[in-house]
C-alpha positions as semicolon CSV with decimal commas, in nm:
position;residue;x (nm);y (nm);z (nm)
1;X;1,006;3,551;-2,850
2;X;0,786;3,249;-2,930
3;X;1,097;3,038;-2,975
4;X;1,228;3,145;-2,633
5;X;0,895;3,054;-2,470
6;X;0,896;2,712;-2,636
7;X;1,254;2,649;-2,527
8;X;1,169;2,758;-2,172
9;X;0,870;2,524;-2,152
10;X;1,082;2,240;-2,291
11;X;1,345;2,299;-2,024
12;X;1,083;2,294;-1,746
13;X;0,937;1,968;-1,875
14;X;1,284;1,817;-1,907
15;X;1,374;1,917;-1,551
16;X;1,054;1,759;-1,414
17;X;1,102;1,438;-1,609
18;X;1,470;1,407;-1,509
19;X;1,423;1,506;-1,144
20;X;1,600;1,262;-0,914
21;X;1,422;1,088;-0,624
22;X;1,612;1,320;-0,388
23;X;1,475;1,628;-0,567
24;X;1,121;1,492;-0,561
25;X;1,154;1,402;-0,194
26;X;1,256;1,759;-0,117
27;X;0,928;1,882;-0,272
28;X;0,731;1,621;-0,076
29;X;0,905;1,721;0,248
30;X;0,807;2,083;0,184
31;X;0,445;1,978;0,138
32;X;0,456;1,785;0,467
33;X;0,603;2,084;0,651
34;X;0,340;2,319;0,508
35;X;0,060;2,089;0,626
36;X;0,192;2,070;0,982
37;X;0,066;2,285;1,267
38;X;0,315;2,535;1,403
39;X;0,549;2,377;1,654
40;X;0,470;2,021;1,545
41;X;0,691;1,772;1,363
42;X;0,565;1,643;1,024
43;X;0,383;1,310;1,059
44;X;0,562;1,157;0,759
45;X;0,904;1,172;0,599
46;X;1,021;1,118;0,243
47;X;1,347;0,938;0,176
48;X;1,497;0,856;-0,163
49;X;1,595;0,492;-0,191
50;X;1,921;0,605;-0,346
51;X;2,041;0,759;-0,017
52;X;2,388;0,634;0,056
53;X;2,448;0,556;-0,311
54;X;2,588;0,782;-0,577
55;X;2,321;1,034;-0,676
56;X;2,149;0,923;-0,995
57;X;2,339;0,594;-1,005
58;X;2,025;0,378;-1,008
59;X;1,815;0,314;-1,314
60;X;1,454;0,395;-1,227
61;X;1,219;0,252;-1,489
62;X;0,894;0,425;-1,395
63;X;0,787;0,758;-1,252
64;X;0,786;0,742;-0,874
65;X;1,048;0,469;-0,850
66;X;1,305;0,531;-0,578
67;X;1,074;0,737;-0,354
68;X;0,983;0,608;-0,007
69;X;0,747;0,772;0,244
70;X;0,744;0,661;0,606
71;X;0,504;0,756;0,889
72;X;0,557;0,621;1,241
73;X;0,422;0,683;1,592
74;X;0,135;0,894;1,460
75;X;-0,245;0,895;1,472
76;X;-0,475;0,871;1,173
77;X;-0,563;1,246;1,145
78;X;-0,194;1,344;1,137
79;X;-0,105;1,087;0,870
80;X;-0,418;1,175;0,673
81;X;-0,329;1,545;0,674
82;X;0,027;1,478;0,560
83;X;-0,067;1,242;0,275
84;X;-0,343;1,471;0,153
85;X;-0,095;1,758;0,118
86;X;0,044;1,578;-0,189
87;X;-0,082;1,593;-0,547
88;X;-0,154;1,236;-0,660
89;X;0,220;1,179;-0,616
90;X;0,365;0,854;-0,753
91;X;0,599;0,676;-0,509
92;X;0,757;0,334;-0,467
93;X;0,659;0,257;-0,109
94;X;0,433;0,406;0,158
95;X;0,510;0,256;0,500
96;X;0,300;0,334;0,808
97;X;0,406;0,153;1,125
98;X;0,366;0,168;1,503
99;X;0,085;0,419;1,465
100;X;-0,284;0,439;1,558
101;X;-0,492;0,392;1,242
102;X;-0,803;0,209;1,369
103;X;-1,024;0,309;1,077
104;X;-0,896;0,360;0,722
105;X;-1,117;0,622;0,550
106;X;-1,206;0,600;0,181
107;X;-0,997;0,906;0,092
108;X;-0,685;0,819;0,290
109;X;-0,485;0,770;-0,031
110;X;-0,658;1,027;-0,250
111;X;-0,334;1,220;-0,308
112;X;-0,064;0,952;-0,309
113;X;-0,001;0,660;-0,545
114;X;0,229;0,390;-0,402
115;X;0,332;0,063;-0,567
116;X;0,382;-0,092;-0,225
117;X;0,170;-0,010;0,081
118;X;0,264;-0,129;0,428
119;X;0,051;-0,060;0,735
120;X;0,174;-0,267;1,027
121;X;0,150;-0,263;1,405
122;X;-0,106;0,015;1,377
123;X;-0,425;-0,144;1,516
124;X;-0,613;-0,129;1,185
125;X;-0,956;-0,288;1,231
126;X;-1,191;-0,129;0,975
127;X;-1,166;-0,031;0,608
128;X;-1,426;0,211;0,477
129;X;-1,577;0,117;0,140
130;X;-1,342;0,227;-0,138
131;X;-1,042;0,273;0,093
132;X;-0,812;0,144;-0,182
133;X;-1,007;0,285;-0,477
134;X;-0,755;0,558;-0,559
135;X;-0,452;0,327;-0,564
136;X;-0,599;0,005;-0,703
137;X;-0,456;0,032;-1,052
138;X;-0,098;0,094;-0,932
139;X;-0,066;-0,104;-0,609
140;X;0,131;-0,429;-0,647
141;X;0,193;-0,526;-0,284
142;X;-0,019;-0,471;0,029
143;X;0,122;-0,559;0,373
144;X;-0,121;-0,535;0,667
145;X;0,075;-0,735;0,924
146;X;0,012;-0,732;1,298
147;X;-0,309;-0,533;1,311
148;X;-0,647;-0,631;1,461
149;X;-0,856;-0,717;1,155
150;X;-1,132;-0,959;1,257
151;X;-1,309;-0,995;0,923
152;X;-1,287;-0,908;0,554
153;X;-1,577;-0,748;0,371
154;X;-1,637;-0,865;0,015
155;X;-1,562;-0,517;-0,120
156;X;-1,252;-0,448;0,091
157;X;-1,003;-0,549;-0,179
158;X;-1,238;-0,509;-0,477
159;X;-1,044;-0,219;-0,629
160;X;-0,701;-0,383;-0,616
161;X;-0,693;-0,498;-0,976
162;X;-0,312;-0,514;-1,004
163;X;-0,232;-0,664;-0,663
164;X;0,023;-0,949;-0,661
165;X;0,106;-0,979;-0,289
166;X;-0,137;-0,959;0,005
167;X;0,000;-1,012;0,357
168;X;-0,251;-1,035;0,643
169;X;-0,017;-1,208;0,887
170;X;-0,076;-1,157;1,258
171;X;-0,435;-1,030;1,260
172;X;-0,753;-1,159;1,429
173;X;-0,927;-1,323;1,133
174;X;-1,146;-1,618;1,230
175;X;-1,287;-1,734;0,895
176;X;-1,261;-1,692;0,519
177;X;-1,580;-1,677;0,314
178;X;-1,637;-1,730;-0,056
179;X;-1,622;-1,401;-0,244
180;X;-1,404;-1,213;0,003
181;X;-1,093;-1,255;-0,212
182;X;-1,246;-1,274;-0,559
183;X;-1,125;-0,944;-0,699
184;X;-0,743;-0,945;-0,674
185;X;-0,738;-1,194;-0,963
186;X;-0,364;-1,145;-1,028
187;X;-0,272;-1,232;-0,670
188;X;0,035;-1,457;-0,654
189;X;0,114;-1,455;-0,282
190;X;-0,138;-1,468;0,005
191;X;-0,007;-1,469;0,362
192;X;-0,260;-1,557;0,633
193;X;-0,041;-1,706;0,905
194;X;-0,074;-1,625;1,276
195;X;-0,446;-1,546;1,270
196;X;-0,731;-1,731;1,442
197;X;-0,886;-1,887;1,132
198;X;-1,096;-2,191;1,221
199;X;-1,313;-2,215;0,910
200;X;-1,256;-2,173;0,535
201;X;-1,574;-2,171;0,331
202;X;-1,589;-2,375;0,011
203;X;-1,474;-2,163;-0,282
204;X;-1,288;-1,906;-0,071
205;X;-0,986;-1,926;-0,305
206;X;-1,170;-2,020;-0,623
207;X;-1,101;-1,694;-0,808
208;X;-0,729;-1,687;-0,727
209;X;-0,617;-1,870;-1,039
210;X;-0,269;-1,709;-1,034
211;X;-0,191;-1,796;-0,673
212;X;0,153;-1,951;-0,620
213;X;0,213;-1,912;-0,247
214;X;-0,045;-1,957;0,032
215;X;0,055;-1,951;0,400
216;X;-0,202;-2,063;0,660
217;X;0,042;-2,157;0,937
218;X;-0,042;-2,103;1,303
219;X;-0,419;-2,082;1,274
220;X;-0,695;-2,287;1,438
221;X;-0,793;-2,504;1,142
222;X;-0,893;-2,859;1,230
223;X;-1,088;-2,963;0,921
224;X;-1,126;-2,844;0,562
225;X;-1,418;-3,013;0,386
226;X;-1,332;-2,907;0,034
227;X;-1,029;-2,730;-0,105
228;X;-0,960;-2,600;-0,453
229;X;-0,656;-2,783;-0,589
230;X;-0,368;-2,546;-0,650
231;X;-0,113;-2,767;-0,822
232;X;0,103;-2,460;-0,883
233;X;0,124;-2,346;-0,520
234;X;0,469;-2,365;-0,363
């Protein structure tokens, strides 16, 4: 009997470990449906990146690879409810677009763990303290294009210890102050084009010792008094 129990447990563990992105997405879709009010359509969808390819043909190196969640034309409460129906689920990419997410609460990502987070064309203007605290160790890329951010608090990106790409293209930023971007120390790409930046404070990029690409095109800069030399920037 004990041997049968051990074998059964081993099989369950094996099935979970070897579950394909499509299988995991099916579980996520069920969670979304269960969190939706009767008669409503789920705010988010899960799609395996292997769709259209032979099932299991890709080699996923880490747990969560190959899983993509998309939420579009929704408001913040609906997206919040959907994402918080999960269970600290590891995924490749969470993409929220063409939605209404003015304020990002500090527990928005309490139950989901993306490597890539995209929130674009969604009128984001405010991040509550700790908004990225739950995903900071896993998140590699953060895309916040075409929102209405006017400023960056010093603690906004403080928890993003593993971040390599930060894209703030197409917002309403007017200045960059020293200390605002100190914490993503592994940042390699910083996109700030198409804002309204007219002033960059001395030392604003001082901590970004790994930066390779910096885009400041289409801003309102007329004079930079002092600039840290990035000989390695492309």
